[in-house]
GROMACS .gro file of C-alpha atoms in nm:
model
  272
    1MET     CA    1   4.828   9.172   4.488
    2GLY     CA    2   4.887   9.057   4.129
    3GLU     CA    3   4.860   9.245   3.806
    4ASN     CA    4   4.534   9.391   3.697
    5MET     CA    5   4.321   9.136   3.514
    6THR     CA    6   4.135   9.320   3.235
    7LEU     CA    7   3.915   9.623   3.180
    8ARG     CA    8   3.541   9.634   3.246
    9LYS     CA    9   3.266   9.895   3.194
   10LEU     CA   10   3.041   9.905   3.496
   11GLU     CA   11   2.668   9.946   3.461
   12LYS     CA   12   2.422  10.112   3.702
   13ARG     CA   13   2.090   9.984   3.826
   14GLU     CA   14   1.787  10.210   3.864
   15ASP     CA   15   1.882  10.287   4.223
   16GLY     CA   16   2.218  10.426   4.107
   17ASN     CA   17   2.433  10.141   4.245
   18PHE     CA   18   2.697   9.980   4.027
   19VAL     CA   19   2.668   9.603   3.977
   20CYS     CA   20   2.940   9.346   3.924
   21PRO     CA   21   2.968   9.255   3.549
   22GLU     CA   22   3.055   8.894   3.647
   23CYS     CA   23   2.792   8.793   3.900
   24GLY     CA   24   2.544   9.082   3.866
   25LYS     CA   25   2.535   9.164   4.242
   26PRO     CA   26   2.563   9.519   4.385
   27LEU     CA   27   2.920   9.644   4.433
   28ARG     CA   28   3.035   9.780   4.770
   29PHE     CA   29   3.182  10.129   4.762
   30LYS     CA   30   3.508  10.207   4.942
   31ASP     CA   31   3.679  10.544   4.938
   32GLY     CA   32   4.039  10.576   4.822
   33GLU     CA   33   4.338  10.563   5.054
   34THR     CA   34   4.691  10.699   5.062
   35VAL     CA   35   4.950  10.606   4.800
   36ALA     CA   36   5.059  10.247   4.864
   37VAL     CA   37   5.363  10.032   4.794
   38ILE     CA   38   5.262   9.695   4.634
   39ASP     CA   39   5.516   9.437   4.521
   40GLY     CA   40   5.792   9.700   4.561
   41GLN     CA   41   5.611   9.950   4.335
   42LEU     CA   42   5.432  10.275   4.418
   43ASP     CA   43   5.056  10.243   4.359
   44MET     CA   44   4.984  10.604   4.281
   45GLU     CA   45   4.622  10.520   4.190
   46ASN     CA   46   4.541  10.391   4.538
   47TYR     CA   47   4.389  10.727   4.634
   48LYS     CA   48   4.093  10.653   4.394
   49PRO     CA   49   3.767  10.512   4.527
   50ARG     CA   50   3.695  10.145   4.440
   51TYR     CA   51   3.393   9.922   4.399
   52ILE     CA   52   3.425   9.583   4.570
   53CYS     CA   53   3.257   9.255   4.491
   54ASP     CA   54   3.283   9.026   4.793
   55ASP     CA   55   3.144   8.731   4.602
   56CYS     CA   56   3.393   8.742   4.315
   57GLN     CA   57   3.672   8.860   4.551
   58VAL     CA   58   3.776   9.149   4.320
   59TYR     CA   59   3.753   9.526   4.321
   60TYR     CA   60   3.721   9.773   4.032
   61ARG     CA   61   3.905  10.106   4.003
   62SER     CA   62   3.861  10.364   3.731
   63VAL     CA   63   4.116  10.412   3.454
   64LEU     CA   64   4.208  10.787   3.446
   65THR     CA   65   3.871  10.964   3.409
   66THR     CA   66   3.710  10.710   3.172
   67ASP     CA   67   3.410  10.486   3.226
   68TYR     CA   68   3.631  10.183   3.220
   69TYR     CA   69   3.760  10.010   3.528
   70ASP     CA   70   4.068   9.800   3.610
   71VAL     CA   71   3.990   9.473   3.791
   72PHE     CA   72   4.210   9.364   4.076
   73PRO     CA   73   4.192   9.059   4.303
   74LEU     CA   74   4.079   9.136   4.658
   75ASP     CA   75   4.364   9.078   4.897
   76ASP     CA   76   4.363   9.015   5.270
   77ALA     CA   77   4.385   9.393   5.338
   78GLU     CA   78   4.032   9.436   5.209
   79PRO     CA   79   3.782   9.322   5.476
   80SER     CA   80   3.470   9.160   5.340
   81GLU     CA   81   3.113   9.269   5.429
   82GLU     CA   82   2.769   9.127   5.375
   83ALA     CA   83   2.705   9.175   4.999
   84ASN     CA   84   2.435   9.439   5.039
   85GLY     CA   85   2.586   9.718   4.841
   86ALA     CA   86   2.624   9.946   5.146
   87PRO     CA   87   2.924  10.180   5.145
   88GLU     CA   88   3.191  10.107   5.403
   89ALA     CA   89   3.236  10.378   5.663
   90SER     CA   90   3.593  10.510   5.675
   91ALA     CA   91   3.778  10.728   5.923
   92GLU     CA   92   3.738  11.025   5.687
   93THR     CA   93   3.368  10.978   5.631
   94PRO     CA   94   3.130  11.082   5.915
   95GLN     CA   95   2.918  10.796   6.046
   96GLY     CA   96   2.555  10.764   5.948
   97LYS     CA   97   2.578  10.996   5.647
   98GLY     CA   98   2.589  10.783   5.329
   99PRO     CA   99   2.600  10.895   4.969
  100ILE     CA  100   2.327  11.131   4.857
  101ALA     CA  101   2.216  11.235   4.505
  102LEU     CA  102   2.287  11.600   4.429
  103PRO     CA  103   2.291  11.794   4.102
  104LYS     CA  104   2.623  11.894   3.943
  105GLU     CA  105   2.486  12.247   3.905
  106PRO     CA  106   2.308  12.386   4.215
  107THR     CA  107   1.954  12.510   4.221
  108GLY     CA  108   1.998  12.678   4.555
  109LYS     CA  109   1.741  12.443   4.716
  110GLU     CA  110   1.969  12.149   4.804
  111LYS     CA  111   1.935  12.052   5.170
  112CYS     CA  112   2.161  11.860   5.413
  113PRO     CA  113   2.011  11.513   5.475
  114VAL     CA  114   2.109  11.525   5.841
  115CYS     CA  115   2.009  11.874   5.972
  116GLY     CA  116   1.778  11.984   5.685
  117GLY     CA  117   1.961  12.314   5.638
  118LEU     CA  118   2.041  12.460   5.292
  119LEU     CA  119   2.371  12.345   5.155
  120ARG     CA  120   2.626  12.606   5.052
  121PHE     CA  121   2.774  12.541   4.705
  122VAL     CA  122   3.147  12.612   4.670
  123ASP     CA  123   3.359  12.582   4.366
  124GLY     CA  124   3.662  12.352   4.367
  125GLY     CA  125   3.999  12.462   4.507
  126ALA     CA  126   4.359  12.372   4.460
  127VAL     CA  127   4.500  12.026   4.531
  128ARG     CA  128   4.590  12.005   4.902
  129VAL     CA  129   4.743  11.768   5.164
  130VAL     CA  130   4.506  11.636   5.433
  131ASP     CA  131   4.640  11.414   5.715
  132GLY     CA  132   4.951  11.340   5.510
  133LYS     CA  133   4.750  11.237   5.198
  134VAL     CA  134   4.727  11.427   4.869
  135ASP     CA  135   4.365  11.535   4.821
  136MET     CA  136   4.348  11.535   4.441
  137GLU     CA  137   3.966  11.559   4.452
  138ASN     CA  138   3.970  11.906   4.612
  139VAL     CA  139   3.948  12.054   4.263
  140LYS     CA  140   3.582  11.933   4.253
  141PRO     CA  141   3.293  12.162   4.353
  142LYS     CA  142   3.141  12.086   4.697
  143TYR     CA  143   2.820  12.129   4.887
  144GLU     CA  144   2.903  12.258   5.234
  145CYS     CA  145   2.691  12.214   5.552
  146ASP     CA  146   2.835  12.453   5.811
  147THR     CA  147   2.589  12.330   6.076
  148CYS     CA  148   2.705  11.970   6.062
  149GLY     CA  149   3.069  12.067   5.989
  150VAL     CA  150   3.088  11.849   5.672
  151PHE     CA  151   3.107  11.898   5.297
  152TYR     CA  152   2.969  11.669   5.026
  153ARG     CA  153   3.179  11.582   4.723
  154GLU     CA  154   3.091  11.381   4.412
  155VAL     CA  155   3.215  11.021   4.391
  156LEU     CA  156   3.380  11.001   4.045
  157SER     CA  157   3.108  11.131   3.808
  158SER     CA  158   2.830  10.918   3.960
  159GLY     CA  159   2.594  11.194   4.069
  160PHE     CA  160   2.625  11.066   4.432
  161TYR     CA  161   2.804  11.273   4.696
  162LEU     CA  162   2.984  11.154   5.010
  163PRO     CA  163   3.038  11.364   5.326
  164TYR     CA  164   3.380  11.458   5.465
  165PRO     CA  165   3.477  11.666   5.776
  166GLN     CA  166   3.534  12.029   5.700
  167LEU     CA  167   3.881  12.175   5.739
  168ASP     CA  168   3.933  12.536   5.847
  169GLU     CA  169   3.969  12.639   5.479
  170ASP     CA  170   3.633  12.488   5.398
  171LYS     CA  171   3.446  12.700   5.648
  172PRO     CA  172   3.311  13.045   5.550
  173PRO     CA  173   3.538  13.340   5.647
  174ALA     CA  174   3.466  13.557   5.951
  175SER     CA  175   3.156  13.773   5.913
  176ALA     CA  176   3.163  14.145   5.875
  177SER     CA  177   3.065  14.193   6.240
  178GLU     CA  178   3.379  14.007   6.349
  179ARG     CA  179   3.595  14.225   6.125
  180LYS     CA  180   3.429  14.558   6.208
  181GLU     CA  181   3.247  14.623   6.535
  182GLY     CA  182   2.892  14.752   6.515
  183GLY     CA  183   2.915  14.768   6.138
  184ASP     CA  184   2.697  14.607   5.883
  185SER     CA  185   2.351  14.446   5.888
  186PRO     CA  186   2.317  14.066   5.929
  187GLN     CA  187   2.240  14.036   5.553
  188LYS     CA  188   2.566  14.207   5.462
  189GLU     CA  189   2.752  13.996   5.718
  190GLU     CA  190   2.611  13.680   5.547
  191ALA     CA  191   2.716  13.795   5.200
  192ALA     CA  192   3.070  13.882   5.318
  193ALA     CA  193   3.092  13.533   5.464
  194GLY     CA  194   3.014  13.386   5.126
  195GLY     CA  195   2.714  13.206   5.272
  196ARG     CA  196   2.436  13.320   5.037
  197ASP     CA  197   2.273  13.111   4.771
  198PRO     CA  198   2.390  13.134   4.410
  199ILE     CA  199   2.209  13.401   4.205
  200ALA     CA  200   2.147  13.411   3.828
  201LEU     CA  201   2.330  13.691   3.645
  202PRO     CA  202   2.404  13.750   3.274
  203LYS     CA  203   2.749  13.682   3.130
  204GLU     CA  204   2.733  14.024   2.969
  205PRO     CA  205   2.604  14.301   3.194
  206THR     CA  206   2.314  14.525   3.109
  207GLY     CA  207   2.410  14.778   3.372
  208LYS     CA  208   2.094  14.715   3.573
  209GLU     CA  209   2.213  14.419   3.780
  210LYS     CA  210   2.165  14.478   4.155
  211CYS     CA  211   2.314  14.322   4.467
  212PRO     CA  212   2.056  14.094   4.637
  213VAL     CA  213   2.168  14.214   4.980
  214CYS     CA  214   2.189  14.592   4.967
  215GLY     CA  215   2.003  14.658   4.638
  216GLY     CA  216   2.283  14.869   4.497
  217LEU     CA  217   2.395  14.847   4.137
  218PHE     CA  218   2.678  14.608   4.066
  219ARG     CA  219   3.010  14.719   3.925
  220PHE     CA  220   3.112  14.479   3.644
  221VAL     CA  221   3.483  14.405   3.619
  222ALA     CA  222   3.656  14.202   3.349
  223GLY     CA  223   3.870  13.906   3.470
  224GLY     CA  224   4.222  13.965   3.585
  225ALA     CA  225   4.540  13.758   3.611
  226VAL     CA  226   4.575  13.432   3.812
  227ARG     CA  227   4.655  13.521   4.172
  228VAL     CA  228   4.738  13.365   4.509
  229VAL     CA  229   4.482  13.411   4.790
  230ASN     CA  230   4.545  13.273   5.137
  231GLY     CA  231   4.822  13.055   5.001
  232LYS     CA  232   4.599  12.905   4.721
  233VAL     CA  233   4.619  12.969   4.351
  234ASP     CA  234   4.300  13.142   4.241
  235MET     CA  235   4.273  13.021   3.884
  236GLU     CA  236   3.914  13.151   3.864
  237ASN     CA  237   4.027  13.513   3.892
  238VAL     CA  238   4.043  13.525   3.513
  239LYS     CA  239   3.656  13.520   3.510
  240PRO     CA  240   3.456  13.852   3.500
  241LYS     CA  241   3.300  13.956   3.829
  242TYR     CA  242   3.012  14.156   3.958
  243GLU     CA  243   3.149  14.370   4.243
  244CYS     CA  244   2.943  14.512   4.536
  245ASP     CA  245   3.165  14.767   4.716
  246THR     CA  246   2.895  14.833   4.978
  247CYS     CA  247   2.883  14.471   5.097
  248GLY     CA  248   3.252  14.405   5.030
  249VAL     CA  249   3.197  14.107   4.810
  250PHE     CA  250   3.213  14.010   4.445
  251TYR     CA  251   3.004  13.753   4.259
  252ARG     CA  252   3.175  13.505   4.027
  253GLU     CA  253   3.019  13.243   3.802
  254VAL     CA  254   3.021  12.874   3.909
  255LEU     CA  255   3.170  12.684   3.613
  256THR     CA  256   2.954  12.790   3.319
  257SER     CA  257   2.621  12.753   3.499
  258GLY     CA  258   2.496  13.109   3.480
  259PHE     CA  259   2.478  13.108   3.862
  260TYR     CA  260   2.712  13.337   4.063
  261VAL     CA  261   2.831  13.298   4.422
  262PRO     CA  262   2.983  13.567   4.647
  263PHE     CA  263   3.340  13.588   4.773
  264SER     CA  264   3.503  13.843   5.001
  265GLN     CA  265   3.676  14.124   4.815
  266GLU     CA  266   4.060  14.140   4.825
  267GLU     CA  267   4.234  14.474   4.829
  268GLU     CA  268   4.289  14.456   4.450
  269ASP     CA  269   3.912  14.405   4.402
  270LYS     CA  270   3.811  14.730   4.570
  271LEU     CA  271   3.775  15.065   4.399
  272PRO     CA  272   4.094  15.276   4.403
   0.00000   0.00000   0.00000
């Protein structure tokens, strides 16, 4: 593959698909792959998704996090498809579940397009290695479907989300009943598993905020230092939290949305 040709700014149609700036036809989406060696040089950017024009025999890949795209000639390693704008199915993307439009900030009503169940919104985690590839996109928030065993993650900043198979770390932790026999109610088990919908809470407490599961008053705690939980750096621990010691969970804000989601308490979260 030769050097990149020039930069382009891609435009969207009303249906959300990007179109080729040269011929005006819909571009075909293809997810990124592992770091590649091209002409004796490491192509570190190869993990990024790309938009392919089979007519012009080129593909477009974003420059850093801008709206501008490098243009590269399509080589023999890129199989052509009918130019219908349909995303190509990859080994990492479950079959039959194409991109769906989801909001960047959850309303709590988003449903899985396959099973119809409510999606579980999860804030982004640390960069990780999956099947020998660096998953740089794991820092993005996700919509999890525990029934289908997939999570949906945004493609660039397009507003469209693609499904990927869940790893063990993506699944909700064991419920309270699995940790303590004959213990808590199903509602408390669900909260401890982090499976409840986001709830709206004020950034500054009034002292009257109550847990949606047990009805008890929350205990407000200012943010602490960055910590390591289950081998991952918890950068979000600097945020204030609403603690429910009855249910064994704390609620922490998703980005700056005003919505809070539950997480299982660590030992340091509990009352001394």
